[in-house]
Backbone as a printed PyTorch tensor [residue, N CA C, xyz], in Angstrom:
tensor([[[ 0.9680, -1.2480,  0.1140],
         [-0.2590,  0.0930,  0.0990],
         [ 1.1430,  1.3460,  0.0200]],

        [[ 0.6030,  2.1730, -0.9330],
         [ 1.3360,  3.3360, -1.0280],
         [ 0.5660,  4.6600, -0.2420]],

        [[ 1.2330,  5.2490,  0.4330],
         [ 0.7360,  6.4270,  1.1610],
         [ 1.0260,  7.5390, -0.0090]],

        [[-0.2440,  8.3690,  0.1200],
         [-0.2560,  9.5760, -0.7450],
         [ 0.3790, 10.5330, -0.4280]],

        [[ 1.3710, 11.4000, -0.7410],
         [ 1.9190, 12.4960, -0.3780],
         [ 0.9850, 13.4020, -0.3040]],

        [[ 1.1120, 14.2160,  0.9320],
         [-0.0290, 15.5510,  1.0900],
         [ 0.7900, 16.5450,  0.8020]],

        [[ 0.2930, 17.4770,  0.1960],
         [ 1.3190, 18.7260, -0.1160],
         [ 1.5710, 19.5460,  0.8400]],

        [[ 2.7330, 20.1000,  1.1690],
         [ 3.0040, 20.9600,  2.2900],
         [ 2.0570, 22.3080,  2.2750]],

        [[ 2.1030, 22.5440,  3.3590],
         [ 1.2270, 23.7830,  3.5610],
         [ 1.9970, 25.0720,  3.0310]],

        [[ 1.4740, 26.3140,  2.6260],
         [ 2.6530, 27.2500,  2.4360],
         [ 3.2560, 27.7860,  3.5570]],

        [[ 4.5710, 28.2740,  3.6020],
         [ 5.4710, 28.7120,  4.5920],
         [ 4.3060, 30.0640,  5.1710]],

        [[ 4.4260, 30.3710,  6.3120],
         [ 3.8710, 31.4710,  6.9890],
         [ 4.8720, 32.4760,  6.5100]],

        [[ 3.9790, 33.9910,  6.5330],
         [ 4.7390, 35.1240,  6.6080],
         [ 4.8860, 35.6850,  7.2970]],

        [[ 5.4060, 35.1350,  8.6020],
         [ 5.9910, 35.7360,  9.7810],
         [ 7.3240, 35.1630, 10.0110]],

        [[ 8.3090, 35.6520, 10.8730],
         [ 9.2610, 35.2590, 11.3490],
         [ 9.2000, 34.0370, 12.2220]],

        [[ 8.0820, 34.2780, 13.2270],
         [ 7.5160, 33.0220, 14.1160],
         [ 6.2640, 32.8650, 13.9670]],

        [[ 5.5560, 31.6580, 13.7470],
         [ 4.2400, 31.5050, 13.7100],
         [ 4.1820, 30.5210, 14.7730]],

        [[ 3.1860, 30.6990, 15.5680],
         [ 2.8230, 29.3990, 16.6340],
         [ 1.6010, 28.5880, 16.2940]],

        [[ 1.4850, 27.5960, 15.8560],
         [ 0.4990, 26.7420, 15.4800],
         [-0.5970, 26.4740, 16.3950]],

        [[-1.6540, 25.7270, 16.1210],
         [-2.9340, 25.6330, 16.9440],
         [-2.7040, 24.8590, 18.3780]],

        [[-3.4830, 25.3840, 18.9010],
         [-3.5480, 25.0620, 20.4070],
         [-4.0640, 23.5070, 20.4360]],

        [[-3.2010, 22.6100, 21.4720],
         [-3.7620, 21.1130, 21.2290],
         [-3.9000, 21.0910, 22.7710]],

        [[-4.8820, 20.0140, 23.2350],
         [-5.0070, 19.6550, 24.5270],
         [-4.5820, 18.4870, 24.9150]],

        [[-3.6780, 17.4550, 24.0010],
         [-3.3210, 16.1950, 24.1330],
         [-1.8410, 16.1420, 24.2680]],

        [[-0.9640, 16.9960, 24.2150],
         [ 0.2640, 17.4480, 24.7960],
         [ 0.7720, 18.5950, 25.2450]],

        [[ 1.8290, 18.8650, 25.8360],
         [ 2.5000, 19.9740, 26.4970],
         [ 2.9450, 20.7680, 25.2760]],

        [[ 2.9640, 20.6420, 23.8650],
         [ 3.7270, 21.3630, 23.2580],
         [ 2.7640, 22.1100, 22.0920]],

        [[ 3.2370, 23.3960, 21.1730],
         [ 2.8510, 23.3500, 19.9860],
         [ 3.8260, 23.9170, 19.3010]],

        [[ 3.1680, 23.2340, 17.9990],
         [ 4.0990, 23.3650, 16.7260],
         [ 4.5860, 25.0390, 16.4820]],

        [[ 5.8290, 25.2490, 16.0890],
         [ 6.2140, 26.6860, 16.0240],
         [ 7.0950, 26.7340, 14.8450]],

        [[ 6.6200, 27.5570, 13.9720],
         [ 7.3970, 28.1220, 12.5410],
         [ 8.5590, 28.7840, 13.0940]],

        [[ 9.5920, 28.5240, 12.6320],
         [10.7960, 29.5120, 12.7360],
         [11.1340, 29.7950, 11.2250]],

        [[11.2090, 30.9990, 10.8220],
         [11.6200, 31.2840,  9.3640],
         [13.0200, 30.8060,  9.1320]],

        [[13.2840, 30.1810,  8.0660],
         [14.4060, 29.6340,  7.5510],
         [14.8270, 28.4800,  8.5040]],

        [[13.9110, 27.9460,  9.2710],
         [14.5020, 26.5640,  9.8770],
         [13.4930, 25.6620,  9.4180]],

        [[12.0610, 26.0950, 10.0570],
         [11.1310, 24.9350,  9.7460],
         [10.0590, 24.9810, 11.2750]],

        [[ 9.6610, 23.9030, 11.2930],
         [ 8.4050, 23.7690, 12.4470],
         [ 9.1840, 22.9210, 13.4990]],

        [[ 9.1380, 23.2950, 14.7600],
         [ 9.8290, 22.6030, 15.7000],
         [ 8.4810, 22.6550, 16.9360]],

        [[ 8.2270, 21.3810, 17.4230],
         [ 7.6340, 21.3500, 18.8230],
         [ 8.2660, 21.8280, 19.9290]],

        [[ 7.3240, 23.0450, 20.3760],
         [ 8.1340, 23.8280, 21.7310],
         [ 7.0840, 23.5680, 22.7890]],

        [[ 7.5720, 23.6310, 23.8270],
         [ 6.9380, 23.6190, 25.0760],
         [ 6.7460, 25.1580, 25.7180]],

        [[ 6.1280, 25.4590, 26.6080],
         [ 6.1960, 26.8590, 27.0280],
         [ 7.4380, 27.4340, 27.5650]],

        [[ 8.1310, 26.2670, 28.0170],
         [ 9.3210, 26.7590, 29.0230],
         [10.6160, 26.7510, 27.6230]],

        [[10.4310, 26.2650, 26.6700],
         [11.6810, 26.0990, 25.3860],
         [11.2370, 27.3420, 24.5540]],

        [[ 9.8320, 27.8460, 24.4110],
         [ 9.7070, 28.9630, 23.3900],
         [10.5250, 30.0160, 23.5220]],

        [[10.4020, 30.7010, 24.7970],
         [11.1800, 32.0820, 24.6500],
         [12.6830, 31.8740, 24.3040]],

        [[13.1110, 31.1960, 25.2030],
         [14.8480, 30.9680, 24.6300],
         [15.3250, 30.2730, 23.1960]],

        [[14.1840, 29.6940, 23.1200],
         [14.4670, 29.1580, 21.4850],
         [14.5060, 30.3180, 20.4200]],

        [[13.3910, 31.2740, 20.6310],
         [12.9720, 32.2200, 19.5740],
         [13.9260, 33.1880, 19.9060]],

        [[14.4490, 33.0270, 20.8510],
         [15.6980, 34.4350, 21.0790],
         [16.9940, 33.9020, 20.7130]],

        [[17.3060, 32.5380, 20.6360],
         [18.1060, 32.0090, 19.9610],
         [18.5840, 32.1380, 18.4450]],

        [[17.2290, 32.1380, 17.8700],
         [16.9910, 32.0410, 16.4610],
         [17.0230, 33.6560, 16.1040]],

        [[16.2830, 34.3370, 16.8330],
         [15.9900, 36.0500, 16.6800],
         [16.3600, 36.7920, 17.8060]],

        [[17.4840, 37.1200, 18.2070],
         [17.8780, 37.6890, 19.3820],
         [16.9120, 39.0600, 19.3340]],

        [[16.5230, 39.6220, 18.3240],
         [16.0690, 41.0600, 18.7080],
         [14.5840, 40.8960, 18.4000]],

        [[14.1050, 39.7890, 18.3730],
         [12.6310, 40.0340, 17.9160],
         [11.4910, 40.4580, 19.1230]],

        [[10.5240, 41.1910, 18.6230],
         [ 9.8220, 41.7070, 19.8470],
         [ 8.6560, 40.8110, 19.8560]],

        [[ 8.3270, 39.9560, 20.7560],
         [ 7.4920, 38.7820, 21.0900],
         [ 6.2220, 39.2520, 21.3200]],

        [[ 6.2630, 40.5990, 21.4360],
         [ 4.7600, 41.1890, 21.6660],
         [ 4.2200, 41.9320, 20.0510]],

        [[ 4.7680, 41.4790, 19.3040],
         [ 4.3960, 42.4120, 17.6230],
         [ 3.7800, 41.2230, 17.4080]],

        [[ 2.7290, 41.2030, 16.9160],
         [ 2.0400, 40.2180, 16.1830],
         [ 2.4610, 40.0320, 14.5470]],

        [[ 3.0430, 41.0770, 14.0650],
         [ 3.9010, 41.1540, 12.8260],
         [ 4.9730, 40.3670, 12.8330]],

        [[ 5.6610, 40.1550, 14.0820],
         [ 6.8920, 39.0520, 14.0710],
         [ 6.2920, 37.8780, 14.8590]],

        [[ 5.3770, 37.4960, 15.5410],
         [ 5.1750, 36.4070, 16.4350],
         [ 3.5590, 36.6500, 16.1600]],

        [[ 3.1120, 35.4140, 15.1660],
         [ 1.8410, 35.2100, 15.0410],
         [ 1.1840, 33.9210, 15.8300]],

        [[ 0.2090, 34.1960, 16.0940],
         [-0.5110, 32.9720, 17.0410],
         [-1.6120, 32.6080, 16.1500]],

        [[-1.8920, 31.2910, 15.9140],
         [-2.9930, 30.8670, 15.2070],
         [-4.2970, 30.9140, 15.8970]],

        [[-4.1020, 30.6050, 17.5620],
         [-5.1190, 30.8780, 18.0250],
         [-4.6690, 30.7300, 19.5230]],

        [[-5.2930, 31.1160, 20.5360],
         [-4.9220, 31.3290, 21.7730],
         [-3.6920, 31.9130, 22.3390]],

        [[-3.4820, 33.1780, 21.9480],
         [-2.2980, 33.5800, 22.0710],
         [-1.7190, 33.9070, 23.5340]],

        [[-0.3430, 33.5370, 23.6350],
         [ 0.1140, 33.2180, 24.8140],
         [-0.2290, 32.1540, 25.7080]],

        [[-1.2380, 30.9700, 25.8110],
         [-1.7130, 29.9520, 26.0860],
         [-0.9270, 28.9010, 25.7660]],

        [[-0.7890, 27.8740, 26.8330],
         [-0.0440, 26.3700, 26.2310],
         [-0.7080, 25.5960, 26.8980]],

        [[-0.8730, 24.3960, 26.2920],
         [-1.7090, 23.1390, 26.9530],
         [-1.1290, 22.7950, 28.4560]],

        [[-2.0750, 22.3680, 29.1020],
         [-1.7740, 22.0280, 30.4030],
         [-0.5400, 20.6750, 30.5320]],

        [[ 0.2330, 20.9000, 31.4360],
         [ 0.9970, 19.4820, 31.2340],
         [ 1.1980, 19.1360, 32.6710]],

        [[ 1.3420, 18.0610, 33.1310],
         [ 1.3960, 17.5640, 34.6020],
         [ 2.6710, 16.5450, 34.7050]],

        [[ 3.7170, 16.8270, 35.4220],
         [ 4.8030, 15.8780, 35.5720],
         [ 4.2060, 14.4420, 35.1720]],

        [[ 5.0290, 13.7970, 34.6510],
         [ 4.6190, 12.2310, 34.2760],
         [ 4.0340, 12.0560, 32.6800]],

        [[ 3.3280, 13.1880, 32.4320],
         [ 2.6500, 13.4670, 31.3630],
         [ 3.5180, 13.1760, 30.0400]],

        [[ 3.0910, 12.8550, 28.8100],
         [ 4.0630, 13.0390, 27.7420],
         [ 4.3670, 14.3590, 27.3960]]])
């Protein structure tokens, strides 16, 4: 059985694009221009963004765009995936 290749979605027009909120894990997929998508937890988000874009304004929606629920992260409990 051969899997049909799904077309890649277009690249976001922002330096950072935070993907949709999910409640079954602690990560959100984050698009980093020039790098691609990375799953990041709340704790990893700002350090990683600053590593790639040291001078970015995290409050500017033209630089960091949230698909939904800005600044929110899925609940995570120790021992969960």
